[in-house]
Amino acid sequence: FPVTISYENYLIVGYATGTNPTITMRMRASGTDNSSSNYVFVKANIQETTGSWGFTVSNGAQTSWNLGATGSMQFSLTMFAPQATRATAFEGTTNLGTGTGNYPLQVNGGSLTVTTSYDGFTLLGSANITGRIDIYGMSNS
């Protein structure tokens, strides 16, 4: 999905369905995914039946951001300044839409520590996924 210099920040809203895929995200520059081991992220999940929290923290050696794993998910992500030549960051929420006893609400965020100007991103699934993505550029004022 492309990003342009017309906007500094982006809101990415969408949903995806599949057979329990893990969905990850990579930044792109000139049509090539950055698959370096420079992605860091943290996820906080809340369990629907007990209200208990679960946490996932990357160790800095990831090749993408992990957005979640389920048969159905909706997400809203804010991407900060992907075109700037500095670390690119995101934050957002994911509703995993799972059944009882799982972690349906996830709050996540992360950064790509490489200081590169990016012009797009790729969503990857560990299994076939279908869905919809809407991208909104946020103007500076």
Short mmCIF file of C-alpha atoms in Angstrom, two decimals:
data_model
loop_
_atom_site.label_atom_id
_atom_site.label_comp_id
_atom_site.label_asym_id
_atom_site.label_seq_id
_atom_site.Cartn_x
_atom_site.Cartn_y
_atom_site.Cartn_z
CA PHE A 1 0.00 0.00 0.00
CA PRO A 2 1.52 3.32 -0.98
CA VAL A 3 2.18 6.40 1.12
CA THR A 4 3.07 9.80 -0.36
CA ILE A 5 4.88 12.95 0.67
CA SER A 6 1.51 14.75 0.68
CA TYR A 7 0.88 13.58 4.25
CA GLU A 8 3.16 13.14 7.23
CA ASN A 9 1.11 10.61 9.22
CA TYR A 10 -1.43 7.95 8.23
CA LEU A 11 -4.42 6.20 9.75
CA ILE A 12 -4.77 2.59 8.55
CA VAL A 13 -8.11 0.91 9.25
CA GLY A 14 -9.09 -2.55 8.11
CA TYR A 15 -10.17 -6.09 8.71
CA ALA A 16 -8.81 -9.47 7.74
CA THR A 17 -10.14 -13.01 7.88
CA GLY A 18 -8.48 -16.36 7.30
CA THR A 19 -7.72 -19.69 8.90
CA ASN A 20 -6.04 -18.38 12.07
CA PRO A 21 -3.28 -16.48 10.25
CA THR A 22 -0.60 -14.46 11.98
CA ILE A 23 -0.68 -11.05 10.32
CA THR A 24 2.52 -9.03 10.16
CA MET A 25 3.52 -5.72 8.60
CA ARG A 26 6.69 -4.56 6.84
CA MET A 27 7.65 -1.15 5.53
CA ARG A 28 8.57 -0.74 1.83
CA ALA A 29 11.00 1.54 -0.01
CA SER A 30 11.01 1.70 -3.83
CA GLY A 31 8.89 -1.46 -4.08
CA THR A 32 11.07 -3.58 -1.78
CA ASP A 33 10.10 -4.74 1.70
CA ASN A 34 12.52 -3.97 4.50
CA SER A 35 12.97 -7.46 5.96
CA SER A 36 15.93 -6.54 8.16
CA SER A 37 15.93 -7.61 11.81
CA ASN A 38 15.25 -4.08 13.04
CA TYR A 39 11.55 -4.19 13.94
CA VAL A 40 10.64 -3.79 17.61
CA PHE A 41 7.14 -3.94 19.06
CA VAL A 42 5.09 -4.49 22.17
CA LYS A 43 1.55 -5.89 22.46
CA ALA A 44 -0.77 -5.81 25.47
CA ASN A 45 -3.76 -8.16 25.28
CA ILE A 46 -6.75 -8.31 27.61
CA GLN A 47 -8.62 -11.58 28.11
CA GLU A 48 -12.38 -11.31 27.70
CA THR A 49 -13.42 -13.77 30.42
CA THR A 50 -11.08 -12.84 33.27
CA GLY A 51 -9.87 -9.35 32.42
CA SER A 52 -6.28 -10.52 32.82
CA TRP A 53 -3.53 -8.98 30.71
CA GLY A 54 -0.93 -10.72 28.57
CA PHE A 55 2.13 -9.00 27.13
CA THR A 56 4.40 -9.68 24.16
CA VAL A 57 7.65 -7.75 23.76
CA SER A 58 9.90 -8.25 20.76
CA ASN A 59 13.61 -8.57 21.35
CA GLY A 60 14.62 -6.21 18.56
CA ALA A 61 15.51 -8.99 16.16
CA GLN A 62 12.20 -9.21 14.32
CA THR A 63 11.77 -8.95 10.54
CA SER A 64 8.25 -7.44 10.78
CA TRP A 65 5.68 -6.09 13.23
CA ASN A 66 3.27 -8.73 14.56
CA LEU A 67 -0.29 -7.35 14.44
CA GLY A 68 -2.07 -10.46 15.74
CA ALA A 69 -3.23 -13.97 14.99
CA THR A 70 -6.84 -15.06 14.67
CA GLY A 71 -9.51 -16.15 12.23
CA SER A 72 -10.98 -12.63 12.15
CA MET A 73 -9.52 -9.27 13.14
CA GLN A 74 -10.24 -5.57 12.83
CA PHE A 75 -7.50 -3.00 13.34
CA SER A 76 -6.79 0.70 13.50
CA LEU A 77 -3.16 1.83 13.27
CA THR A 78 -1.54 5.24 13.21
CA MET A 79 1.70 5.32 11.22
CA PHE A 80 4.03 8.19 12.13
CA ALA A 81 6.10 9.90 9.42
CA PRO A 82 7.04 6.93 7.21
CA GLN A 83 8.52 9.29 4.60
CA ALA A 84 10.85 11.01 7.08
CA THR A 85 14.43 9.78 7.19
CA ARG A 86 14.23 8.63 10.81
CA ALA A 87 12.89 5.65 12.72
CA THR A 88 9.29 4.90 11.64
CA ALA A 89 6.80 4.17 14.41
CA PHE A 90 3.20 2.99 14.75
CA GLU A 91 0.59 2.51 17.46
CA GLY A 92 -2.86 1.03 17.34
CA THR A 93 -5.52 -1.34 18.50
CA THR A 94 -6.62 -4.69 17.17
CA ASN A 95 -9.87 -6.50 17.93
CA LEU A 96 -9.14 -10.15 17.35
CA GLY A 97 -12.81 -11.21 17.32
CA THR A 98 -12.08 -14.57 18.90
CA GLY A 99 -14.19 -16.75 21.16
CA THR A 100 -14.49 -17.05 24.92
CA GLY A 101 -11.26 -17.31 26.88
CA ASN A 102 -9.06 -15.58 24.33
CA TYR A 103 -7.51 -12.13 24.10
CA PRO A 104 -9.83 -10.16 21.82
CA LEU A 105 -8.50 -6.65 22.51
CA GLN A 106 -4.89 -5.86 21.75
CA VAL A 107 -3.05 -2.56 22.11
CA ASN A 108 0.19 -2.48 20.15
CA GLY A 109 3.00 -0.24 19.03
CA GLY A 110 6.49 -0.39 17.67
CA SER A 111 9.19 1.12 15.57
CA LEU A 112 11.54 0.24 12.74
CA THR A 113 14.90 1.46 13.94
CA VAL A 114 16.40 1.92 10.45
CA THR A 115 16.40 5.58 9.39
CA THR A 116 15.00 5.17 5.88
CA SER A 117 12.30 7.04 3.97
CA TYR A 118 9.47 4.59 3.17
CA ASP A 119 6.84 4.87 0.43
CA GLY A 120 4.59 1.94 1.35
CA PHE A 121 3.95 -1.10 3.51
CA THR A 122 3.04 -4.76 3.09
CA LEU A 123 0.67 -6.87 5.18
CA LEU A 124 1.69 -10.52 5.30
CA GLY A 125 -0.33 -13.53 6.44
CA SER A 126 0.99 -16.89 7.60
CA ALA A 127 -2.09 -18.32 5.84
CA ASN A 128 -4.34 -16.96 3.09
CA ILE A 129 -6.15 -13.81 4.20
CA THR A 130 -8.88 -11.66 2.71
CA GLY A 131 -10.18 -8.32 3.90
CA ARG A 132 -10.20 -4.61 3.35
CA ILE A 133 -7.78 -1.79 4.14
CA ASP A 134 -8.58 1.94 4.16
CA ILE A 135 -5.71 4.43 4.37
CA TYR A 136 -6.23 8.05 5.39
CA GLY A 137 -3.50 10.65 5.08
CA MET A 138 -3.46 13.19 7.93
CA SER A 139 -2.65 16.70 6.83
CA ASN A 140 -0.43 18.99 8.83
CA SER A 141 -2.03 22.16 10.09
#
